Coordinates of C-alpha atoms in Angstrom, one line a residue:
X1 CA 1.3 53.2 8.1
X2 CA -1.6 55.9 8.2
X3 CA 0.6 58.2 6.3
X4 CA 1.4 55.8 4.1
X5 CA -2.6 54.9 3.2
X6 CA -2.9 58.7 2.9
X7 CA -0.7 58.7 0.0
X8 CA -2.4 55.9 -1.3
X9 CA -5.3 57.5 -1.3
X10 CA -4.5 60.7 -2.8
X11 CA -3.1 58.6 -5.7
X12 CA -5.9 56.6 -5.8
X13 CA -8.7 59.0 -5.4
X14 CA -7.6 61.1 -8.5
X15 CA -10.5 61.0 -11.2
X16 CA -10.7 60.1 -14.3
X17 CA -13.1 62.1 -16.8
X18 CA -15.9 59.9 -17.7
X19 CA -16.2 58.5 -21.0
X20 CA -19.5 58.3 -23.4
X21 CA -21.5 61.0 -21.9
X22 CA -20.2 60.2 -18.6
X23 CA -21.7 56.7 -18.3
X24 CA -17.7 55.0 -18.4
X25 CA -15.4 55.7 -15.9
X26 CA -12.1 53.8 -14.9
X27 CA -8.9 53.9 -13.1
X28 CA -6.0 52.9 -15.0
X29 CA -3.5 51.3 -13.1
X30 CA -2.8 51.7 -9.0
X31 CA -0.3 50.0 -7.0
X32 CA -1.1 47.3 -4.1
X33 CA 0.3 45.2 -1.5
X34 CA 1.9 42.8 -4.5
X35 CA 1.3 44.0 -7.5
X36 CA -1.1 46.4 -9.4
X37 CA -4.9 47.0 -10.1
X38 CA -6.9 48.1 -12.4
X39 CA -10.6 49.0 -12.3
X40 CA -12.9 50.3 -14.7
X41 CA -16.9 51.4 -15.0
X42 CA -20.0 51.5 -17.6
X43 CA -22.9 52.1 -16.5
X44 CA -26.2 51.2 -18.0
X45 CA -28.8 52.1 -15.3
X46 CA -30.4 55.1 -14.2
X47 CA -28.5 55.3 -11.3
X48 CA -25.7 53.7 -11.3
X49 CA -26.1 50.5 -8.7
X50 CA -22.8 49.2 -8.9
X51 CA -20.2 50.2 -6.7
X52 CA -16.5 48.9 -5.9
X53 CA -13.7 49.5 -3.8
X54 CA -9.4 48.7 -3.5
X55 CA -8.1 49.5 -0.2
X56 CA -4.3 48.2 -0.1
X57 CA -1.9 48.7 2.8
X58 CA 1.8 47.5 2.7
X59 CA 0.3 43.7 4.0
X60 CA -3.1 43.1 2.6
X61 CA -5.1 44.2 0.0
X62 CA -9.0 44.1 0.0
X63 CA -11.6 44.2 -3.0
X64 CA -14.8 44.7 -3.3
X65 CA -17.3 44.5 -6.4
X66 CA -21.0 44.7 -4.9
X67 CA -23.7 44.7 -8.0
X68 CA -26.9 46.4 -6.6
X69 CA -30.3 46.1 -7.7
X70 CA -33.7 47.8 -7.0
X71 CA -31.7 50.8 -6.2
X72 CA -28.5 52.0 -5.1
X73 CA -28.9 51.7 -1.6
X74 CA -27.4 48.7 -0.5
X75 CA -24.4 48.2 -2.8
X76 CA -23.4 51.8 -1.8
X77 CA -24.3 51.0 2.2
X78 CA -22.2 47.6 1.7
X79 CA -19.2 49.6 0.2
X80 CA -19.4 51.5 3.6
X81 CA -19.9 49.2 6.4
X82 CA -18.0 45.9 4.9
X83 CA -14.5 46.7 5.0
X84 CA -14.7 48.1 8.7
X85 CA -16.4 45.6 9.8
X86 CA -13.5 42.6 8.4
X87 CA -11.2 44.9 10.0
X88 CA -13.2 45.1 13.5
X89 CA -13.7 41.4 13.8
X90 CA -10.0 40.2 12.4
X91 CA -8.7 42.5 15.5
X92 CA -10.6 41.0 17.9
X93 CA -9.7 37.5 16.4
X94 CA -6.5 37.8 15.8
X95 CA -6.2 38.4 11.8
X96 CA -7.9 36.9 8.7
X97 CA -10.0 34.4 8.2
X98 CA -13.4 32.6 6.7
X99 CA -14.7 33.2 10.2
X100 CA -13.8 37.0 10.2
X101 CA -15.7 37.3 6.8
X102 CA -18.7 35.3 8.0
X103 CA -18.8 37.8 10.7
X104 CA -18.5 40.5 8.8
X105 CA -21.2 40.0 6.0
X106 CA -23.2 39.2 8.6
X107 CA -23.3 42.2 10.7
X108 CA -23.2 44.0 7.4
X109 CA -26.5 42.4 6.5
X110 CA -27.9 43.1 10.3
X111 CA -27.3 46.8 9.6
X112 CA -28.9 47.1 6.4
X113 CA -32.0 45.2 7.9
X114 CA -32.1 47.7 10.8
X115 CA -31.9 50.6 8.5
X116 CA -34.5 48.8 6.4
X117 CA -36.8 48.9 9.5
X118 CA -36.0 52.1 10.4
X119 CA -36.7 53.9 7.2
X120 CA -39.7 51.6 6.4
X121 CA -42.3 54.4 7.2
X122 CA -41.1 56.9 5.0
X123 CA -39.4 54.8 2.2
X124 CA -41.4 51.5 2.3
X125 CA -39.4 50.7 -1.5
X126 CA -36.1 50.1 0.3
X127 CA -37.4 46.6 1.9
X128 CA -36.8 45.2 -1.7
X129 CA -33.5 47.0 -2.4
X130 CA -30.7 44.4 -2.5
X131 CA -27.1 43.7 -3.7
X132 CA -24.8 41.2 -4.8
X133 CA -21.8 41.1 -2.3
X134 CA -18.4 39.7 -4.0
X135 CA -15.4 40.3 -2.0
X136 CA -11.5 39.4 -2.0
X137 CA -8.5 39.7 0.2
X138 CA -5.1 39.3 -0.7
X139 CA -3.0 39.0 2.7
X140 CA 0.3 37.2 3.5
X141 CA 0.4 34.8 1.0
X142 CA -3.3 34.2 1.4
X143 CA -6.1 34.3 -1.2
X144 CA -9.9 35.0 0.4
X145 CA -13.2 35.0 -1.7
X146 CA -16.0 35.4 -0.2
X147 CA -19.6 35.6 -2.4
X148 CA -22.9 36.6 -2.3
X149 CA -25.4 36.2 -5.7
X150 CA -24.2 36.0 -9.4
X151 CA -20.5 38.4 -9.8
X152 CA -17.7 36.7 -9.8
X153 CA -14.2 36.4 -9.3
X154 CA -11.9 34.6 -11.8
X155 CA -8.4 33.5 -11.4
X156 CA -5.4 33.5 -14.5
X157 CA -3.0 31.2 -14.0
X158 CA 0.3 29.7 -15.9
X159 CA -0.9 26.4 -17.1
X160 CA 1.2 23.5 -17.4
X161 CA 1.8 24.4 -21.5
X162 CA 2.7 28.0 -20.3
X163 CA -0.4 29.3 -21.3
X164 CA -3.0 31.4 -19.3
X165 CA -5.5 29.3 -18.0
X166 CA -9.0 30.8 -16.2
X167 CA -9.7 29.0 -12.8
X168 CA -13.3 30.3 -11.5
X169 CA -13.4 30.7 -7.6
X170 CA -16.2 31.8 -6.3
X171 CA -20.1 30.4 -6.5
X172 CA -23.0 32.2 -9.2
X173 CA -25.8 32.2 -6.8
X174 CA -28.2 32.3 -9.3
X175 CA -31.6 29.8 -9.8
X176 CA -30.2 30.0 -13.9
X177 CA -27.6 27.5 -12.4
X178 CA -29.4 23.8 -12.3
X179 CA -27.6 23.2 -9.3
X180 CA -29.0 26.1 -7.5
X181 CA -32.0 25.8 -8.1
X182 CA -31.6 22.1 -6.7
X183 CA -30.3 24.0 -3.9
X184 CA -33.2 25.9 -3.7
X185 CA -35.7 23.2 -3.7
X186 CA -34.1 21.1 -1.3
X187 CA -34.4 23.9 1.2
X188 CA -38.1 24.4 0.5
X189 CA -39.3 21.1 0.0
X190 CA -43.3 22.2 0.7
X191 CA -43.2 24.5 -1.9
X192 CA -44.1 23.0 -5.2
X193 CA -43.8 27.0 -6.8
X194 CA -40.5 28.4 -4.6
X195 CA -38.4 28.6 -8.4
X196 CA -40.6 29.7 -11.2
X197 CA -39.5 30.0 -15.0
X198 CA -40.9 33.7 -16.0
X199 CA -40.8 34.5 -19.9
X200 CA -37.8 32.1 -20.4
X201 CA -35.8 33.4 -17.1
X202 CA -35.8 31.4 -13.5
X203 CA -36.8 33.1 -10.4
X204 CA -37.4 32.2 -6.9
X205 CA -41.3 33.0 -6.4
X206 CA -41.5 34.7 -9.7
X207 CA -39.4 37.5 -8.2
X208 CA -35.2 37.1 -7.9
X209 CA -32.7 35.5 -10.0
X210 CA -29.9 35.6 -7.2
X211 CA -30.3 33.1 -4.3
X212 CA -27.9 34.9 -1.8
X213 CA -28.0 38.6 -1.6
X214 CA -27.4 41.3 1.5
X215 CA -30.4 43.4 1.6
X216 CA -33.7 42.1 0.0
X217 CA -35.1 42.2 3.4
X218 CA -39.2 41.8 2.5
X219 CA -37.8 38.4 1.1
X220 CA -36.2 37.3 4.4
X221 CA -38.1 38.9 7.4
X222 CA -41.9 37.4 7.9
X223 CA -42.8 41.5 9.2
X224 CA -41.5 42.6 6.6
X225 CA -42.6 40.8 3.0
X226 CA -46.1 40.9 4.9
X227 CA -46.6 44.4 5.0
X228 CA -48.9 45.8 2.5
X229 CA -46.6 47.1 0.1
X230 CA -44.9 44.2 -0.6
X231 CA -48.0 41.5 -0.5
X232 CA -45.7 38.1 -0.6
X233 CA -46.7 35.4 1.3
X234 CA -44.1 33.1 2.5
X235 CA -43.6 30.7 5.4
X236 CA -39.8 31.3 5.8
X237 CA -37.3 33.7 4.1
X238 CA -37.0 32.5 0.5
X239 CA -32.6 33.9 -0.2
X240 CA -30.3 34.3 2.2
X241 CA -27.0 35.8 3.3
X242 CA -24.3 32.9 4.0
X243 CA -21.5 33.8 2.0
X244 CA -19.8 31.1 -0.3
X245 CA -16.1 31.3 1.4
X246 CA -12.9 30.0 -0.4
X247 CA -9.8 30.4 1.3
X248 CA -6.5 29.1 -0.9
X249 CA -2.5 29.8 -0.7
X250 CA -1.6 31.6 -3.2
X251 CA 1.3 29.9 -6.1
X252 CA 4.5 30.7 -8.3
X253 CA 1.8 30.5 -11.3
X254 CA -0.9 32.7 -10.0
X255 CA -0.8 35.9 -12.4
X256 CA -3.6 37.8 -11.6
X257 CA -7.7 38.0 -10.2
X258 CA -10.9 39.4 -12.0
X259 CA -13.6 41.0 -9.8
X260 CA -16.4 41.4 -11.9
X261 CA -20.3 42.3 -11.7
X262 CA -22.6 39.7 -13.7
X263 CA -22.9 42.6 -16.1
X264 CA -19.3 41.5 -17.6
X265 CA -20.2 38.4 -17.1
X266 CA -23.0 38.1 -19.2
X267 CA -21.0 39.1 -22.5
X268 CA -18.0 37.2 -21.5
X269 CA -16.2 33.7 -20.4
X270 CA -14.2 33.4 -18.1
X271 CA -11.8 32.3 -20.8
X272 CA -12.2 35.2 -22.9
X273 CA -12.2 37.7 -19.9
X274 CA -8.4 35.8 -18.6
X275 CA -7.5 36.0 -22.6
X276 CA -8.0 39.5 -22.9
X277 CA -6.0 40.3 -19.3
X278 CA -2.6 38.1 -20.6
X279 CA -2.4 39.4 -24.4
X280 CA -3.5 43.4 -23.1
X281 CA -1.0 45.9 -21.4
X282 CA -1.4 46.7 -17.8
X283 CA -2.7 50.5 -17.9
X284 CA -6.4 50.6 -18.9
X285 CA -6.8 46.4 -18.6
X286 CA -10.1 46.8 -17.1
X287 CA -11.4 49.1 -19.2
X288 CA -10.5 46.6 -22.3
X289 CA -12.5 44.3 -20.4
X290 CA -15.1 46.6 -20.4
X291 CA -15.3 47.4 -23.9
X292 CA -15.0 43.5 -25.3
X293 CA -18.5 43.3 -23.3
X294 CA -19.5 46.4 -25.2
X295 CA -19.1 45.1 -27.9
X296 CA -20.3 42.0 -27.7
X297 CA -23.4 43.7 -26.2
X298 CA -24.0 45.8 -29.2
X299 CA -23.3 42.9 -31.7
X300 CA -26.0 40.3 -29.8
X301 CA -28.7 43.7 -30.5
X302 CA -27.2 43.9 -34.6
X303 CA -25.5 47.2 -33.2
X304 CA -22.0 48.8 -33.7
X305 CA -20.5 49.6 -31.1
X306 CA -20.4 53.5 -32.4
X307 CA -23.9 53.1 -32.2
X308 CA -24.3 52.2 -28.4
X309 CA -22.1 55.0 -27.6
X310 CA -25.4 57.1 -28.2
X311 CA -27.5 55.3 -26.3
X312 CA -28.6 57.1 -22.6
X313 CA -28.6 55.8 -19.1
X314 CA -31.9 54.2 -18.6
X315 CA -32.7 53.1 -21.8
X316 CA -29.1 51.4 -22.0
X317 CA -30.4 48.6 -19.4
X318 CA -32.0 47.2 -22.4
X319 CA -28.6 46.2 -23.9
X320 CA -26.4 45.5 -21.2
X321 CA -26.5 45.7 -17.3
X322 CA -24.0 48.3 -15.1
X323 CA -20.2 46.6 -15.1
X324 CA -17.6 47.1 -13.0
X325 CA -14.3 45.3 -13.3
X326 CA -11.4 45.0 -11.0
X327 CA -8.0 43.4 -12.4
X328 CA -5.6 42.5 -9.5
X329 CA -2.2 41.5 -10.6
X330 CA -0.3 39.0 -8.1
X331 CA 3.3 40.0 -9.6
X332 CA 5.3 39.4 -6.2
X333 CA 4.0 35.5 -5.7
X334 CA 5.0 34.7 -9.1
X335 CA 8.2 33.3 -7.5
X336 CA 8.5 31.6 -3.7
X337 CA 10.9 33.8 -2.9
X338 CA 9.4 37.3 -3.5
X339 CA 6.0 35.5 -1.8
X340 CA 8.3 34.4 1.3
X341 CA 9.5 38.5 1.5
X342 CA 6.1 40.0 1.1
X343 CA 4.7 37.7 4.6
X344 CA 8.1 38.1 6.9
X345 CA 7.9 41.7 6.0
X346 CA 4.6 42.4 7.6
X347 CA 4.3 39.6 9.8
X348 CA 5.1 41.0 12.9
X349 CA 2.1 44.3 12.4
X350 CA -1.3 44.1 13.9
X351 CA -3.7 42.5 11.6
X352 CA -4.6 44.2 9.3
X353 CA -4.6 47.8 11.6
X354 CA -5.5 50.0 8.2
X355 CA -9.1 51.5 8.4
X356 CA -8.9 53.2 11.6
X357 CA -7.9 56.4 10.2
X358 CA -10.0 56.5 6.8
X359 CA -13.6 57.8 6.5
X360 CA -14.4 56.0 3.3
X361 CA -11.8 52.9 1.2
X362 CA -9.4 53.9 -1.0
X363 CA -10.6 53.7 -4.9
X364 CA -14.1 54.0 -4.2
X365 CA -16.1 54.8 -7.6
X366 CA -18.4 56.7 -5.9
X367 CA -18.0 60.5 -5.9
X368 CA -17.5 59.5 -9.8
X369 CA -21.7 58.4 -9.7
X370 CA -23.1 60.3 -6.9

C-alpha cells in the first residue's frame, strides 16, 4: 500500500505553473479511492492563508479545505497535524468515526494552543491567528463532514427529475447566520454586547465573524486574551472548537462533493457552484469554479474580469478573499453494485493504515505558496 501512496504522490505532487502573476494555481484532475478530484487556487491575500489537502489510498479518501485568517499559521499547522491525528485515533479505535474526528480536531486544537503558549514571548501576534477547519472523508461507503467556521462542503446529487440538485452538508459557523447568532447568545446570556453589528457586518465582541475556529486562542484562554497585547476582557472563551459532525451512507444518486473556502462562497450558491460542476468537463472543474467567483467578484466592483487579472496580492483582498476549491467526484457509488465492490475490497485492511509512511499529505498546495 505504501508503494502504492508513493505513486500517488508523485502524480499528485506535480505542479502546475501559476496563473495571473502567480496568485492562481490548480490541479487538474487526480485519481481517488472512487472516483476523481479536482482542486484549484486564487489567492487574494498577502500571504496566502488558505491551504488544502487530498490524500487517497485504495479504501478512503480524506479532504481538507482549512481558510486561515490573521495569518498563515494555523491553516498551514492544521494541514499538518489533522490528518495524522484521524489516522492515530481511528487505529486505536478501530476505524472511522464522528468520535475519531472529535478526537482529532481536538488534539489538533490542543497543539496549536501549546504552540501558541510556547511562542507567545517572542511572537505575541500568533494568539489571534486562527482558521476555519472543513474536513471530509470518503471511506467504505461512508460519507464524513466534519466543520469548523464558515467553508463549506456541498453535495450534487441526481434529483428525482434527473437533474443535479445541490444538498448543503455541513454548518456556516458564522454570527451573519440569525441562527448563530441565537446560538451565540444563548450561550452567553450575561452578555448584553457578546454579538455586535460593526459597519453593517456581525461580530462576536466586535472582533470575529466565525463562531467555531481552531486557533484564535486569546479568544478562548482567560491567560491568554488578558495579556497586554490583546486587552479583551471576557469571563469565558467567546468561540470554540466542537466540530459540526455529519456522518451519511453514501447513494446510487450521489455525483460528486464541493470543498470550498467562504471565499467561493461569497460569489457563489450552492446552486450555481453544483451547476457549474454537472454542465463543465472533468479536467480543470475547480478551476471553472474559481473563475465564475472571479468574475462575479470583478462584476459586483463594475470591473472586467481582464481588469482584476492586474490587480496584486494585498490589494486584491479588497475584491475577493483567498479560494480554494476541491471537487470530489463519487463515480463508483453511482450504482449499488460498484459501491458493494469498493467496501468488500478493502474491508479486511487495517483502518485506514496510510500515513505512517508520508512526511506531509498528498496534494498539498503548499510548496505552490510557501
Amino acid at each position: 500500500m505504501r508503494q502504492w501512496l508513493r505513486e500517488r504522490l508523485g502524480f499528485c505532487a506535480v505542479r502546475r505553473r501559476g496563473e495571473e502573476g502567480g496568485l492562481r494555481w490548480d490541479v487538474g484532475l487526480g485519481p481517488h479511492a472512487c472516483g476523481e478530484y479536482s482542486i484549484a487556487v486564487a489567492q487574494a491575500n498577502s500571504v496566502l492563508e488558505d491551504q488544502s489537502q487530498v490524500v487517497a489510498s485504495p479504501s478512503a479518501t480524506f479532504v481538507g479545505v482549512y481558510d486561515g485568517h490573521g495569518g498563515p499559521e494555523a491553516s498551514r499547522f492544521v494541514r499538518k497535524h489533522l490528518v495524522p491525528h484521524i489516522n492515530q485515533f481511528a487505529m486505536e479505535e478501530g476505524g472511522l468515526s464522528a468520535e475519531v474526528i472529535r478526537k482529532a480536531f481536538a488534539a489538533t486544537e490542543e497543539g496549536f494552543v501549546h504552540l501558541v503558549k510556547q511562542a507567545m514571548g517572542s511572537r505575541p501576534q500568533i494568539a489571534s491567528v486562527g482558521t476555519c477547519c472543513l474536513f471530509g472523508a470518503v471511506s467504505r461507503g461512508t460519507l464524513y463532514v466534519a466543520n469548523l467556521g464558515d467553508s463549506r462542503a456541498v453535495l450534487g446529487r441526481r434529483g428525482r427529475d434527473g437533474g443535479v440538485v445541490a444538498e448543503r452538508l455541513s454548518t456556516d459557523h458564522n454570527v451573519a447566520v440569525e441562527e448563530v447568532r441565537k446560538e451565540v447568545e444563548a450561550l452567553h446570556p450575561d452578555d448584553a454586547h457578546i454579538v455586535m453589528c460593526c459597519r453593517g457586518v456581525w461580530r462576536i465582541k466586535g472582533i470575529i465573524q466565525v463562531s467555531r475556529s481552531i486557533g484564535d486562542v486569546y479568544l478562548k484562554k482567560p491567560e491568554i486574551r488578558q495579556a497586554k497585547y490583546f486587552p479583551v476582557f471576557l469571563k469565558r472563551p467567546v468561540i470554540s472548537a466542537e466540530p459540526s459532525i455529519v456522518v451519511r451512507k453514501l447513494r446510487p444518486e450521489d455525483l460528486f462533493l464541493i470543498f470550498a473556502s467562504d471565499g467561493l462562497w461569497e460569489q457563489l450558491s450552492d446552486e450555481d457552484a453544483v451547476n457549474i460542476v454537472s454542465r463543465s468537463p472533468r479536467a480543470g472543474v475547480a478551476k471553472r469554479l474559481v473563475d465564475a467567483a472571479l468574475v462575479e467578484a470583478a462584476r459586483k466592483k463594475e470591473m472586467r474580469r481582464n481588469e482584476l487579472h492586474d490587480v496584486p496580492r494585498g490589494l486584491r483582498r479588497q475584491f475577493h478573499d483567498d479560494i480554494t476549491v476541491v471537487v470530489v467526484y463519487l463515480d463508483q457509488h453511482s450504482s449499488s453494485r460498484s459501491t458493494h465492490n469498493v467496501v468488500s475490497s478493502h474491508s479486511t485492511a487495517p483502518p485506514l493504515d496510510i500515513f505512517s509512511a508520508l512526511d506531509h499529505p498528498s496534494s498539498s498546495l503548499d510548496e505552490y505558496t510557501s
